[in-house]
Amino acid sequence: MSAKQFILALDQGTTSSRAILFDREGNVRGQAQREFRQYFPQPGWVEHDAEEIWRSQVAVAAEVLKTSGIDASRVAGIGIANQRETTVLWERATGRALAPAIVWQDRRSAGICDELSAAGWESSIQDKTGLILDPYFSATKLKWLLDHIPGARERAACGELAFGTIDSWLVWKLSQGRCHVTDPSNASRTLLYNLERQAWDEDLLKLLAIPRELLPEVRSSSEIYGHCDPALLGCALPIAAIIGDQQGATFGQACLSPGMVKNTYGTGCFMVMNTGARAIASKHRLLTTVAWQVGGQTDFALEGSVFMAGATVQWLRDGLGLISRAEEVESLARSVPDNGGVYLVPAFTGLGAPHWAPHARGALFGLSRGSNKAHIARAALEAIAYQSADVLVAMEQDSGMAVQEMRVDGGAAKNDLLLQFQADLLGVPVVRPRVTETTAQGAAYLAGLALGLWSSKAEIARQWQSGRRFEPGISEARRGDLLHGWKRALAQTLAWAGNS
Ligand code: ADP
C-alpha cells in the first residue's frame, strides 16, 4: 500500500483561507485557518487582495503540515475548494494581479446587467448558462475590469493577461504559472459557460467584449492538472481537484445520486440538489449549475440561496441584544413551547430564491401581549427553516423528484432545535454528518479519486457517516397550520414592499 495516505484540502473561503488534512477514512487529521482583509471601497463594492489570498492560503497549507506532524512526503496530493465567482485578472508574465479581486458580493456591475437586460438578453443568458442575469456572477465583473483598466482589453487580446476565479488563481500560483485551468463547477458560475455545449460561449464572450485569450482551460473536477512548486511545501505535490465551495460541500456530503440534497446553514443558506446527468432549467428562479465533472461524466445541480439564515441570529445578538452569543439562541427559543403565533420574515436584505424580491424588508407578525423575546428567538430560528423549505419545494417542483432526506452543515446546523423544526416542516429526515467540514472534504474526496485513495464515488458514499438524524415528528395538520402562517406572513411582507 502506498505510504501517501493523506490529502491536503485547501478551502479558500470568503473571509478565511483554510487547509485541512484528511486521511483515507475521511477523517480530519489537522487544520489551519487564517482570515484575510475585506475591502469595502464604496457602497456596494467588495474587494479582496488576490496576493493576500494566495499568501494566506499557502501559509495555512504549510502550517497544517507542520502542526499535524504529517510531512508533505506522506501527502498524495492537493484538492481545492473555493469561494465562487470572485474575479481575478492578472499578468501572465509576472503573475501579478492587475487589480483587487472583485468579490461575488460586489454589486458594481449592476449597470452592465441592466443594459444587457434592457437589450433583451436575459432569457437567452439564462438558457445558455443556467444563471440569472445578476452582478453576482463573474462575467460582468470581468467586463467592468476590462472597461476600467486602461489598455487591459488590448493586452488581453494579445494574450498578456489571464482571468480566473479563485481556483484558477491558486492553481496558477501553486504551479508557478504552468497551469491556467478551472473546472466546470466554477466555469458554470461565470456567466460565460454554455451548459449544454459544456464550453465557453462564443456569443457571450462577444457580447461582453471579453477576449477568449483570457480564459482558463476547463478541465474536469478530479484529475492531475499539474504539480505545486516543490519550494512551497517541500514536495512537488500533484494538484488533483478543483471544485466550487457549494458543490464541494455537496460532494463531501456524499449527495452523489440524483435527488439528493444538502443545505448549508451559514450566514445565508445554500441548498444544492443533485440532478444527475440532467441540467434542469428552473421555473422557480433557481440556478442550474454543474455539480462536478468526474471521469468524463458531468453531473448537474439546482441551487437556491437564502440571504438571511445564521445572519438572523446575528441580528438577534447585535441588533436586538437578546443574546450575547449565537449558540444561546437555542436555549432561549426552547424556553417557550412554540412560536406563540409569532412569525419573523427576515427580508432584511430582500429575499433570495425562490422569491427574488430585492426591495422586500424584514417584518414581524402576530405579536400579542404574551409575546416575549423567546418567541422572537423561536420565530427567527423557524424563519431559517421556512425559507429553506420554500427553496426545497421549488427544487422538487423543478426536478419532479421527491427528496428523501436533507443533509445539513454550516455554523447554524449545530442548532438541534432548528434541525428538528426543519425536519418537522419538510416531513423528511434532516441529517447532520459526523464530519462537518464538508466543503474541504468534497475537495479531498475529488482529489483522492484522481490519486487512487478512493476507487469510486460508491466507495465514498459508503464511507459517509451520519452524526445525528432528526426525524419529522408532527402531524400533517400541524405542518399545514404552520406553513399557512408563514405563507400569510410572507405575502404581507411582499405586499408591503410592493412586490405582489
Ligand atoms: P459562514 O461560512 O457563512 O461565515 P458559518 O458556517 O461559519 O458561516 O456559520 C456562522 C453562522 O451561524 C453565523 O451567522 C451564526 O449566527 C450562526 N450560528 C452559529 N452557531 C449557531 C447556533 N448554535 N444556532 C444558530 N445559529 C448559529
Short mmCIF file of C-alpha atoms and ligand atoms in Angstrom, two decimals:
data_model
loop_
_atom_site.label_atom_id
_atom_site.label_comp_id
_atom_site.label_asym_id
_atom_site.label_seq_id
_atom_site.Cartn_x
_atom_site.Cartn_y
_atom_site.Cartn_z
CA MET A 1 0.00 0.00 0.00
CA SER A 2 1.21 3.49 -0.85
CA ALA A 3 2.73 5.46 2.02
CA LYS A 4 0.95 8.53 0.76
CA GLN A 5 -2.17 8.29 2.89
CA PHE A 6 -3.28 11.89 3.18
CA ILE A 7 -4.95 14.57 1.10
CA LEU A 8 -4.35 18.26 1.66
CA ALA A 9 -7.61 20.14 1.07
CA LEU A 10 -7.42 23.89 0.54
CA ASP A 11 -10.70 25.60 1.40
CA GLN A 12 -10.41 29.15 0.15
CA GLY A 13 -13.47 30.94 1.58
CA THR A 14 -14.83 34.48 1.50
CA THR A 15 -13.41 35.53 4.86
CA SER A 16 -10.66 32.99 5.52
CA SER A 17 -8.28 30.53 3.91
CA ARG A 18 -8.20 27.09 5.45
CA ALA A 19 -6.13 23.97 4.94
CA ILE A 20 -7.31 20.59 6.22
CA LEU A 21 -5.55 17.24 6.09
CA PHE A 22 -7.79 14.20 5.56
CA ASP A 23 -6.85 10.56 5.90
CA ARG A 24 -8.24 7.84 3.66
CA GLU A 25 -11.09 7.13 6.06
CA GLY A 26 -12.22 10.71 5.51
CA ASN A 27 -11.20 11.86 8.99
CA VAL A 28 -9.78 15.32 9.68
CA ARG A 29 -6.14 14.92 10.80
CA GLY A 30 -5.18 18.57 11.14
CA GLN A 31 -6.34 22.02 10.19
CA ALA A 32 -5.16 25.60 10.00
CA GLN A 33 -7.04 28.77 9.22
CA ARG A 34 -6.21 32.40 8.55
CA GLU A 35 -8.55 35.32 8.00
CA PHE A 36 -7.77 37.99 5.43
CA ARG A 37 -8.91 41.55 4.88
CA GLN A 38 -12.21 42.56 3.34
CA TYR A 39 -12.19 45.87 1.48
CA PHE A 40 -15.32 47.99 1.01
CA PRO A 41 -14.03 50.94 -1.04
CA GLN A 42 -17.50 52.22 -1.99
CA PRO A 43 -21.10 51.30 -1.12
CA GLY A 44 -21.89 48.03 -2.84
CA TRP A 45 -18.24 47.23 -3.61
CA VAL A 46 -16.41 44.30 -2.00
CA GLU A 47 -12.78 43.52 -2.80
CA HIS A 48 -10.05 41.12 -1.76
CA ASP A 49 -6.33 41.41 -2.27
CA ALA A 50 -5.60 38.41 -4.52
CA GLU A 51 -1.98 38.32 -3.34
CA GLU A 52 -3.12 38.21 0.29
CA ILE A 53 -5.47 35.34 -0.53
CA TRP A 54 -2.57 33.47 -2.07
CA ARG A 55 -0.19 34.21 0.81
CA SER A 56 -2.76 33.20 3.43
CA GLN A 57 -3.60 30.02 1.55
CA VAL A 58 -0.03 28.84 1.13
CA ALA A 59 0.74 29.81 4.74
CA VAL A 60 -2.06 27.66 6.18
CA ALA A 61 -1.05 24.77 3.92
CA ALA A 62 2.49 24.90 5.33
CA GLU A 63 1.16 25.37 8.86
CA VAL A 64 -1.12 22.32 8.83
CA LEU A 65 1.70 20.11 7.61
CA LYS A 66 3.85 21.36 10.45
CA THR A 67 1.32 21.25 13.28
CA SER A 68 -0.10 17.85 12.34
CA GLY A 69 3.37 16.31 12.10
CA ILE A 70 2.39 14.88 8.72
CA ASP A 71 5.23 15.52 6.32
CA ALA A 72 4.44 16.58 2.76
CA SER A 73 6.09 13.36 1.54
CA ARG A 74 3.14 11.43 3.07
CA VAL A 75 0.57 13.57 1.23
CA ALA A 76 -0.78 12.13 -2.02
CA GLY A 77 -1.95 15.47 -3.38
CA ILE A 78 -3.95 18.66 -3.11
CA GLY A 79 -7.65 19.36 -3.65
CA ILE A 80 -9.02 22.89 -3.91
CA ALA A 81 -12.47 24.16 -2.91
CA ASN A 82 -13.02 27.85 -3.35
CA GLN A 83 -15.33 30.82 -2.94
CA ARG A 84 -17.03 31.06 -6.30
CA GLU A 85 -17.50 33.86 -8.85
CA THR A 86 -14.85 36.15 -7.31
CA THR A 87 -12.91 37.54 -10.23
CA VAL A 88 -9.14 37.93 -10.60
CA LEU A 89 -7.30 39.46 -13.56
CA TRP A 90 -3.53 39.04 -13.67
CA GLU A 91 -0.48 39.50 -15.82
CA ARG A 92 0.87 36.25 -17.22
CA ALA A 93 4.49 37.40 -17.35
CA THR A 94 4.74 38.39 -13.69
CA GLY A 95 1.82 36.53 -12.05
CA ARG A 96 0.77 39.85 -10.52
CA ALA A 97 -2.90 40.76 -10.13
CA LEU A 98 -3.78 43.85 -12.14
CA ALA A 99 -6.48 44.99 -9.74
CA PRO A 100 -8.11 43.92 -6.50
CA ALA A 101 -10.24 40.77 -6.84
CA ILE A 102 -13.92 41.66 -7.25
CA VAL A 103 -15.79 39.53 -4.72
CA TRP A 104 -19.05 37.73 -5.52
CA GLN A 105 -20.97 40.07 -3.21
CA ASP A 106 -19.85 43.14 -5.18
CA ARG A 107 -22.68 44.96 -7.00
CA ARG A 108 -20.63 47.39 -9.12
CA SER A 109 -21.58 45.73 -12.40
CA ALA A 110 -25.34 46.19 -11.79
CA GLY A 111 -25.40 48.83 -14.55
CA ILE A 112 -23.89 46.39 -17.05
CA CYS A 113 -26.57 43.85 -16.12
CA ASP A 114 -29.30 46.49 -16.53
CA GLU A 115 -28.03 47.31 -20.03
CA LEU A 116 -27.96 43.65 -21.03
CA SER A 117 -31.42 43.19 -19.63
CA ALA A 118 -32.76 46.28 -21.44
CA ALA A 119 -31.27 44.90 -24.66
CA GLY A 120 -33.34 41.74 -24.16
CA TRP A 121 -30.52 39.33 -23.29
CA GLU A 122 -31.87 37.98 -20.02
CA SER A 123 -33.66 34.86 -21.18
CA SER A 124 -31.02 33.83 -23.67
CA ILE A 125 -28.32 34.21 -21.00
CA GLN A 126 -30.41 32.06 -18.66
CA ASP A 127 -30.92 29.43 -21.37
CA LYS A 128 -27.22 29.26 -22.15
CA THR A 129 -25.73 29.48 -18.66
CA GLY A 130 -28.48 28.33 -16.28
CA LEU A 131 -27.92 31.55 -14.29
CA ILE A 132 -29.87 34.70 -13.59
CA LEU A 133 -28.51 37.92 -15.08
CA ASP A 134 -27.04 39.44 -11.93
CA PRO A 135 -23.80 41.17 -10.87
CA TYR A 136 -23.14 38.19 -8.57
CA PHE A 137 -21.55 36.20 -11.41
CA SER A 138 -18.06 36.78 -12.83
CA ALA A 139 -18.57 37.91 -16.43
CA THR A 140 -19.87 41.41 -15.78
CA LYS A 141 -17.18 41.90 -13.13
CA LEU A 142 -14.54 40.95 -15.70
CA LYS A 143 -16.09 43.26 -18.27
CA TRP A 144 -16.01 46.05 -15.70
CA LEU A 145 -12.28 45.47 -15.15
CA LEU A 146 -11.56 45.46 -18.89
CA ASP A 147 -13.62 48.65 -19.30
CA HIS A 148 -11.85 50.47 -16.46
CA ILE A 149 -8.19 49.42 -16.58
CA PRO A 150 -6.54 51.39 -19.36
CA GLY A 151 -5.23 49.15 -22.12
CA ALA A 152 -6.42 45.96 -20.44
CA ARG A 153 -8.70 44.78 -23.23
CA GLU A 154 -5.96 45.21 -25.86
CA ARG A 155 -3.39 43.48 -23.68
CA ALA A 156 -5.87 40.69 -23.04
CA ALA A 157 -6.42 40.20 -26.77
CA CYS A 158 -2.64 39.85 -27.20
CA GLY A 159 -2.61 37.06 -24.63
CA GLU A 160 -0.71 39.02 -21.99
CA LEU A 161 -3.37 38.71 -19.30
CA ALA A 162 -5.23 35.91 -17.58
CA PHE A 163 -8.65 35.79 -15.97
CA GLY A 164 -9.65 33.31 -13.35
CA THR A 165 -11.90 32.64 -10.41
CA ILE A 166 -10.03 31.89 -7.19
CA ASP A 167 -9.43 28.24 -8.13
CA SER A 168 -7.58 29.26 -11.31
CA TRP A 169 -5.62 31.88 -9.43
CA LEU A 170 -4.48 29.39 -6.78
CA VAL A 171 -3.52 26.70 -9.29
CA TRP A 172 -1.60 29.27 -11.33
CA LYS A 173 0.29 30.37 -8.22
CA LEU A 174 0.85 26.84 -6.92
CA SER A 175 2.21 25.70 -10.28
CA GLN A 176 4.21 28.92 -10.74
CA GLY A 177 2.31 29.85 -13.89
CA ARG A 178 2.45 26.46 -15.57
CA CYS A 179 -1.31 25.73 -15.35
CA HIS A 180 -4.15 28.07 -16.24
CA VAL A 181 -7.17 25.88 -15.61
CA THR A 182 -10.59 25.76 -13.98
CA ASP A 183 -13.29 23.13 -13.63
CA PRO A 184 -16.92 23.14 -14.80
CA SER A 185 -18.34 23.75 -11.30
CA ASN A 186 -16.52 27.08 -11.28
CA ALA A 187 -16.83 27.82 -15.01
CA SER A 188 -20.59 27.42 -14.73
CA ARG A 189 -20.67 30.37 -12.29
CA THR A 190 -19.01 32.85 -14.62
CA LEU A 191 -22.00 33.58 -16.90
CA LEU A 192 -19.70 32.65 -19.80
CA TYR A 193 -20.09 28.87 -19.80
CA ASN A 194 -22.58 27.16 -22.06
CA LEU A 195 -24.11 24.34 -20.04
CA GLU A 196 -25.42 22.38 -22.99
CA ARG A 197 -22.21 22.52 -25.03
CA GLN A 198 -20.03 22.41 -21.90
CA ALA A 199 -17.69 25.03 -23.27
CA TRP A 200 -17.08 28.77 -23.10
CA ASP A 201 -19.85 30.50 -25.04
CA GLU A 202 -18.55 32.48 -28.03
CA ASP A 203 -21.70 34.64 -28.29
CA LEU A 204 -21.46 35.76 -24.68
CA LEU A 205 -17.74 36.47 -25.00
CA LYS A 206 -18.51 38.66 -28.00
CA LEU A 207 -21.45 40.34 -26.29
CA LEU A 208 -19.28 41.35 -23.33
CA ALA A 209 -16.15 42.06 -25.43
CA ILE A 210 -14.14 39.54 -23.41
CA PRO A 211 -11.14 38.23 -25.40
CA ARG A 212 -11.04 34.45 -25.41
CA GLU A 213 -7.28 34.57 -24.76
CA LEU A 214 -8.03 35.50 -21.16
CA LEU A 215 -9.83 32.32 -20.26
CA PRO A 216 -8.54 29.26 -18.44
CA GLU A 217 -8.79 25.80 -19.92
CA VAL A 218 -11.79 23.93 -18.49
CA ARG A 219 -10.68 20.54 -17.16
CA SER A 220 -12.60 18.04 -15.05
CA SER A 221 -13.09 18.48 -11.30
CA SER A 222 -10.92 15.47 -10.48
CA GLU A 223 -7.64 14.93 -12.33
CA ILE A 224 -3.98 15.90 -12.04
CA TYR A 225 -3.66 19.37 -13.59
CA GLY A 226 -0.02 19.81 -12.63
CA HIS A 227 2.22 19.91 -9.57
CA CYS A 228 2.90 22.55 -7.00
CA ASP A 229 6.31 24.08 -6.93
CA PRO A 230 8.46 21.99 -4.52
CA ALA A 231 9.79 25.14 -2.87
CA LEU A 232 6.34 25.92 -1.49
CA LEU A 233 5.54 22.90 0.69
CA GLY A 234 8.64 20.76 0.46
CA CYS A 235 7.35 18.39 -2.25
CA ALA A 236 6.03 18.71 -5.80
CA LEU A 237 2.52 17.62 -4.79
CA PRO A 238 0.02 16.88 -7.55
CA ILE A 239 -2.91 19.30 -7.74
CA ALA A 240 -5.77 16.91 -8.33
CA ALA A 241 -9.15 18.55 -7.69
CA ILE A 242 -10.94 21.85 -8.26
CA ILE A 243 -14.47 22.41 -7.04
CA GLY A 244 -16.64 25.43 -6.16
CA ASP A 245 -17.36 25.53 -2.43
CA GLN A 246 -21.08 24.70 -2.52
CA GLN A 247 -20.64 21.89 -5.00
CA GLY A 248 -17.68 20.70 -2.88
CA ALA A 249 -19.94 20.53 0.18
CA THR A 250 -22.48 18.58 -1.87
CA PHE A 251 -19.78 16.07 -2.81
CA GLY A 252 -18.45 16.00 0.76
CA GLN A 253 -21.98 15.22 1.96
CA ALA A 254 -21.94 12.32 -0.50
CA CYS A 255 -25.06 13.65 -2.25
CA LEU A 256 -23.84 11.67 -5.23
CA SER A 257 -27.13 10.45 -6.72
CA PRO A 258 -29.94 12.39 -8.38
CA GLY A 259 -32.49 13.76 -5.92
CA MET A 260 -30.06 14.06 -3.01
CA VAL A 261 -29.91 17.47 -1.33
CA LYS A 262 -27.61 19.30 1.05
CA ASN A 263 -28.28 22.57 2.81
CA THR A 264 -25.53 24.68 4.35
CA TYR A 265 -26.71 26.95 7.18
CA GLY A 266 -24.10 29.69 7.34
CA THR A 267 -24.62 33.44 7.17
CA GLY A 268 -27.13 32.56 4.46
CA CYS A 269 -28.33 29.14 3.34
CA PHE A 270 -27.07 27.41 0.24
CA MET A 271 -29.14 24.49 -0.90
CA VAL A 272 -27.97 22.22 -3.71
CA MET A 273 -29.83 19.32 -5.30
CA ASN A 274 -28.01 16.78 -7.42
CA THR A 275 -29.98 16.32 -10.66
CA GLY A 276 -27.58 13.79 -12.20
CA ALA A 277 -26.88 13.95 -15.93
CA ARG A 278 -29.80 16.35 -16.50
CA ALA A 279 -29.34 20.13 -16.48
CA ILE A 280 -32.84 21.17 -15.41
CA ALA A 281 -33.98 24.67 -16.37
CA SER A 282 -35.74 26.17 -13.37
CA LYS A 283 -39.24 27.60 -13.48
CA HIS A 284 -38.79 28.96 -9.95
CA ARG A 285 -35.74 31.16 -10.37
CA LEU A 286 -33.31 28.61 -9.03
CA LEU A 287 -29.91 28.35 -10.64
CA THR A 288 -28.86 25.48 -12.85
CA THR A 289 -25.22 24.69 -12.44
CA VAL A 290 -22.60 21.99 -12.93
CA ALA A 291 -22.20 19.91 -9.77
CA TRP A 292 -18.89 18.35 -10.87
CA GLN A 293 -17.28 16.50 -13.71
CA VAL A 294 -15.59 13.26 -12.77
CA GLY A 295 -14.26 10.58 -15.08
CA GLY A 296 -15.82 12.06 -18.21
CA GLN A 297 -19.26 12.33 -16.62
CA THR A 298 -20.83 15.68 -15.81
CA ASP A 299 -23.42 15.88 -13.07
CA PHE A 300 -25.66 18.90 -12.74
CA ALA A 301 -27.42 20.57 -9.84
CA LEU A 302 -30.15 23.01 -8.93
CA GLU A 303 -29.14 25.65 -6.42
CA GLY A 304 -31.06 28.14 -4.33
CA SER A 305 -29.87 30.53 -1.68
CA VAL A 306 -31.47 32.24 1.27
CA PHE A 307 -29.82 35.54 2.22
CA MET A 308 -30.52 35.65 5.95
CA ALA A 309 -30.02 32.40 7.84
CA GLY A 310 -27.38 32.46 10.61
CA ALA A 311 -27.32 36.22 9.98
CA THR A 312 -30.81 36.37 11.52
CA VAL A 313 -29.27 35.02 14.72
CA GLN A 314 -26.53 37.64 14.47
CA TRP A 315 -29.28 40.26 14.29
CA LEU A 316 -30.84 38.90 17.49
CA ARG A 317 -27.41 39.23 19.07
CA ASP A 318 -26.12 42.51 17.63
CA GLY A 319 -29.26 44.32 16.51
CA LEU A 320 -31.61 43.47 19.38
CA GLY A 321 -29.17 42.38 22.08
CA LEU A 322 -31.41 39.41 23.01
CA ILE A 323 -28.44 37.06 23.30
CA SER A 324 -24.73 37.57 23.69
CA ARG A 325 -23.54 34.51 21.73
CA ALA A 326 -25.15 32.80 18.71
CA GLU A 327 -25.49 29.43 20.44
CA GLU A 328 -27.60 30.97 23.24
CA VAL A 329 -30.45 31.30 20.77
CA GLU A 330 -31.31 27.64 21.20
CA SER A 331 -31.97 27.69 24.94
CA LEU A 332 -33.83 30.99 24.68
CA ALA A 333 -36.08 29.60 21.93
CA ARG A 334 -36.59 26.37 23.89
CA SER A 335 -37.87 28.31 26.90
CA VAL A 336 -41.25 28.60 25.15
CA PRO A 337 -43.18 25.60 23.81
CA ASP A 338 -43.84 27.15 20.40
CA ASN A 339 -43.78 30.44 18.49
CA GLY A 340 -46.98 31.66 20.18
CA GLY A 341 -48.23 32.77 16.77
CA VAL A 342 -45.19 35.00 16.11
CA TYR A 343 -43.60 34.94 12.64
CA LEU A 344 -40.46 36.76 11.57
CA VAL A 345 -39.78 37.27 7.87
CA PRO A 346 -36.06 38.15 7.80
CA ALA A 347 -36.11 40.03 4.49
CA PHE A 348 -33.52 42.50 5.84
CA THR A 349 -31.63 42.46 2.55
CA GLY A 350 -34.51 41.39 0.34
CA LEU A 351 -35.49 37.79 -0.26
CA GLY A 352 -33.50 35.25 -2.28
CA ALA A 353 -34.73 32.12 -4.02
CA PRO A 354 -37.41 31.41 -4.98
CA HIS A 355 -38.86 34.90 -4.38
CA TRP A 356 -36.05 37.20 -5.57
CA ALA A 357 -37.57 40.30 -4.04
CA PRO A 358 -34.67 42.74 -3.63
CA HIS A 359 -36.82 45.52 -2.18
CA ALA A 360 -38.57 43.45 0.48
CA ARG A 361 -37.67 44.27 4.10
CA GLY A 362 -38.00 42.37 7.37
CA ALA A 363 -41.27 42.09 9.25
CA LEU A 364 -42.57 40.62 12.49
CA PHE A 365 -46.16 39.37 12.66
CA GLY A 366 -48.61 38.04 15.23
CA LEU A 367 -47.38 39.84 18.35
CA SER A 368 -49.64 39.74 21.39
CA ARG A 369 -49.28 40.91 24.99
CA GLY A 370 -47.94 37.49 25.87
CA SER A 371 -45.16 37.62 23.25
CA ASN A 372 -41.64 37.89 24.60
CA LYS A 373 -38.07 37.68 23.42
CA ALA A 374 -38.15 33.89 23.47
CA HIS A 375 -40.96 33.90 20.92
CA ILE A 376 -38.95 36.22 18.72
CA ALA A 377 -35.90 33.95 19.04
CA ARG A 378 -38.05 30.97 18.15
CA ALA A 379 -39.61 32.81 15.20
CA ALA A 380 -36.09 33.71 14.00
CA LEU A 381 -34.93 30.10 14.03
CA GLU A 382 -38.15 28.93 12.44
CA ALA A 383 -37.76 31.54 9.69
CA ILE A 384 -34.47 29.90 8.67
CA ALA A 385 -36.32 26.62 8.29
CA TYR A 386 -39.32 28.14 6.46
CA GLN A 387 -37.11 29.85 3.91
CA SER A 388 -35.19 26.61 3.34
CA ALA A 389 -38.47 24.72 2.95
CA ASP A 390 -39.58 27.18 0.25
CA VAL A 391 -36.37 26.50 -1.70
CA LEU A 392 -36.73 22.77 -1.31
CA VAL A 393 -40.31 22.80 -2.59
CA ALA A 394 -39.14 24.78 -5.64
CA MET A 395 -36.44 22.18 -6.26
CA GLU A 396 -38.90 19.32 -6.01
CA GLN A 397 -41.24 21.05 -8.42
CA ASP A 398 -38.48 21.84 -10.93
CA SER A 399 -36.95 18.39 -10.79
CA GLY A 400 -40.08 16.28 -10.32
CA MET A 401 -38.10 14.37 -7.69
CA ALA A 402 -39.27 13.84 -4.11
CA VAL A 403 -36.45 14.37 -1.65
CA GLN A 404 -35.90 11.50 0.80
CA GLU A 405 -33.73 13.35 3.33
CA MET A 406 -31.79 16.58 3.64
CA ARG A 407 -28.12 16.57 4.67
CA VAL A 408 -27.02 19.67 6.51
CA ASP A 409 -23.88 21.53 7.57
CA GLY A 410 -22.66 25.05 8.39
CA GLY A 411 -22.46 27.01 11.66
CA ALA A 412 -26.20 27.13 12.38
CA ALA A 413 -26.57 23.39 11.74
CA LYS A 414 -25.20 22.93 15.26
CA ASN A 415 -28.64 24.01 16.44
CA ASP A 416 -30.73 20.92 17.26
CA LEU A 417 -33.95 22.86 17.70
CA LEU A 418 -33.58 24.36 14.22
CA LEU A 419 -32.87 20.99 12.62
CA GLN A 420 -35.78 19.29 14.40
CA PHE A 421 -38.12 22.03 13.24
CA GLN A 422 -36.70 21.73 9.73
CA ALA A 423 -37.46 18.00 9.69
CA ASP A 424 -40.96 18.66 11.06
CA LEU A 425 -41.64 21.21 8.34
CA LEU A 426 -40.27 19.15 5.46
CA GLY A 427 -41.73 15.85 6.58
CA VAL A 428 -38.42 14.14 5.74
CA PRO A 429 -35.40 13.41 7.96
CA VAL A 430 -32.68 16.02 8.33
CA VAL A 431 -29.22 14.51 8.77
CA ARG A 432 -26.10 16.11 10.20
CA PRO A 433 -22.91 14.25 9.25
CA ARG A 434 -20.20 13.10 11.61
CA VAL A 435 -17.57 15.16 9.74
CA THR A 436 -18.97 18.66 9.29
CA GLU A 437 -16.02 20.02 7.25
CA THR A 438 -17.97 19.10 4.16
CA THR A 439 -16.55 21.66 1.72
CA ALA A 440 -12.95 20.67 2.28
CA GLN A 441 -13.95 17.03 2.45
CA GLY A 442 -15.52 17.27 -1.02
CA ALA A 443 -12.25 18.64 -2.42
CA ALA A 444 -10.32 15.89 -0.62
CA TYR A 445 -12.57 13.15 -1.98
CA LEU A 446 -12.32 14.50 -5.54
CA ALA A 447 -8.54 14.68 -5.30
CA GLY A 448 -8.39 11.25 -3.71
CA LEU A 449 -10.43 9.79 -6.57
CA ALA A 450 -7.89 11.10 -9.07
CA LEU A 451 -4.99 9.85 -6.97
CA GLY A 452 -6.34 6.39 -6.18
CA LEU A 453 -7.06 6.81 -2.45
CA TRP A 454 -10.70 6.06 -3.16
CA SER A 455 -11.72 3.86 -6.04
CA SER A 456 -15.19 5.17 -6.83
CA LYS A 457 -17.99 7.51 -5.85
CA ALA A 458 -19.80 4.46 -4.48
CA GLU A 459 -16.97 3.84 -2.03
CA ILE A 460 -17.19 7.44 -0.86
CA ALA A 461 -20.97 7.19 -0.46
CA ARG A 462 -20.44 4.13 1.75
CA GLN A 463 -17.83 5.90 3.84
CA TRP A 464 -20.02 8.91 4.61
CA GLN A 465 -21.38 8.74 8.16
CA SER A 466 -24.37 10.33 9.75
CA GLY A 467 -23.75 12.11 13.05
CA ARG A 468 -27.33 12.77 14.10
CA ARG A 469 -30.61 12.22 12.33
CA PHE A 470 -33.70 14.36 13.05
CA GLU A 471 -36.95 12.56 12.21
CA PRO A 472 -40.12 14.52 11.43
CA GLY A 473 -42.41 14.43 14.46
CA ILE A 474 -45.54 16.47 13.85
CA SER A 475 -48.87 15.74 12.20
CA GLU A 476 -49.77 16.79 8.65
CA ALA A 477 -52.43 19.09 10.09
CA ARG A 478 -49.95 20.87 12.36
CA ARG A 479 -47.47 21.21 9.48
CA GLY A 480 -50.22 22.69 7.32
CA ASP A 481 -51.10 25.25 10.01
CA LEU A 482 -47.50 26.31 10.46
CA LEU A 483 -46.88 26.68 6.73
CA HIS A 484 -50.13 28.58 6.34
CA GLY A 485 -48.97 31.10 8.96
CA TRP A 486 -45.62 31.52 7.21
CA LYS A 487 -47.25 31.99 3.79
CA ARG A 488 -49.51 34.71 5.17
CA ALA A 489 -46.55 36.50 6.75
CA LEU A 490 -44.59 36.20 3.52
CA ALA A 491 -47.46 37.50 1.41
CA GLN A 492 -47.87 40.52 3.68
CA THR A 493 -44.14 41.22 3.59
CA LEU A 494 -44.08 41.14 -0.21
CA ALA A 495 -47.22 43.29 -0.36
CA TRP A 496 -45.64 45.90 1.91
CA ALA A 497 -42.61 46.06 -0.37
CA GLY A 498 -44.84 46.47 -3.41
CA ASN A 499 -43.73 43.14 -4.78
CA SER A 500 -47.05 41.38 -5.05
P1 ADP B 1 -20.18 31.46 7.06
O1 ADP B 1 -19.40 30.33 6.45
O2 ADP B 1 -21.29 31.99 6.21
O3 ADP B 1 -19.33 32.54 7.65
P2 ADP B 1 -20.67 29.62 9.28
O4 ADP B 1 -20.99 28.31 8.64
O5 ADP B 1 -19.35 29.79 9.96
O6 ADP B 1 -20.98 30.82 8.29
O7 ADP B 1 -21.84 29.88 10.36
C1 ADP B 1 -21.90 31.09 11.07
C2 ADP B 1 -23.36 31.50 11.26
O8 ADP B 1 -24.02 30.52 12.07
C3 ADP B 1 -23.50 32.82 11.95
O9 ADP B 1 -24.42 33.62 11.22
C4 ADP B 1 -24.08 32.49 13.34
O10 ADP B 1 -25.03 33.46 13.74
C5 ADP B 1 -24.75 31.17 13.10
N1 ADP B 1 -24.71 30.27 14.26
C6 ADP B 1 -23.62 29.80 14.91
N2 ADP B 1 -23.98 28.99 15.93
C7 ADP B 1 -25.33 28.92 15.92
C8 ADP B 1 -26.31 28.24 16.68
N3 ADP B 1 -25.96 27.42 17.68
N4 ADP B 1 -27.61 28.41 16.37
C9 ADP B 1 -27.97 29.20 15.34
N5 ADP B 1 -27.10 29.88 14.57
C10 ADP B 1 -25.80 29.74 14.85
#
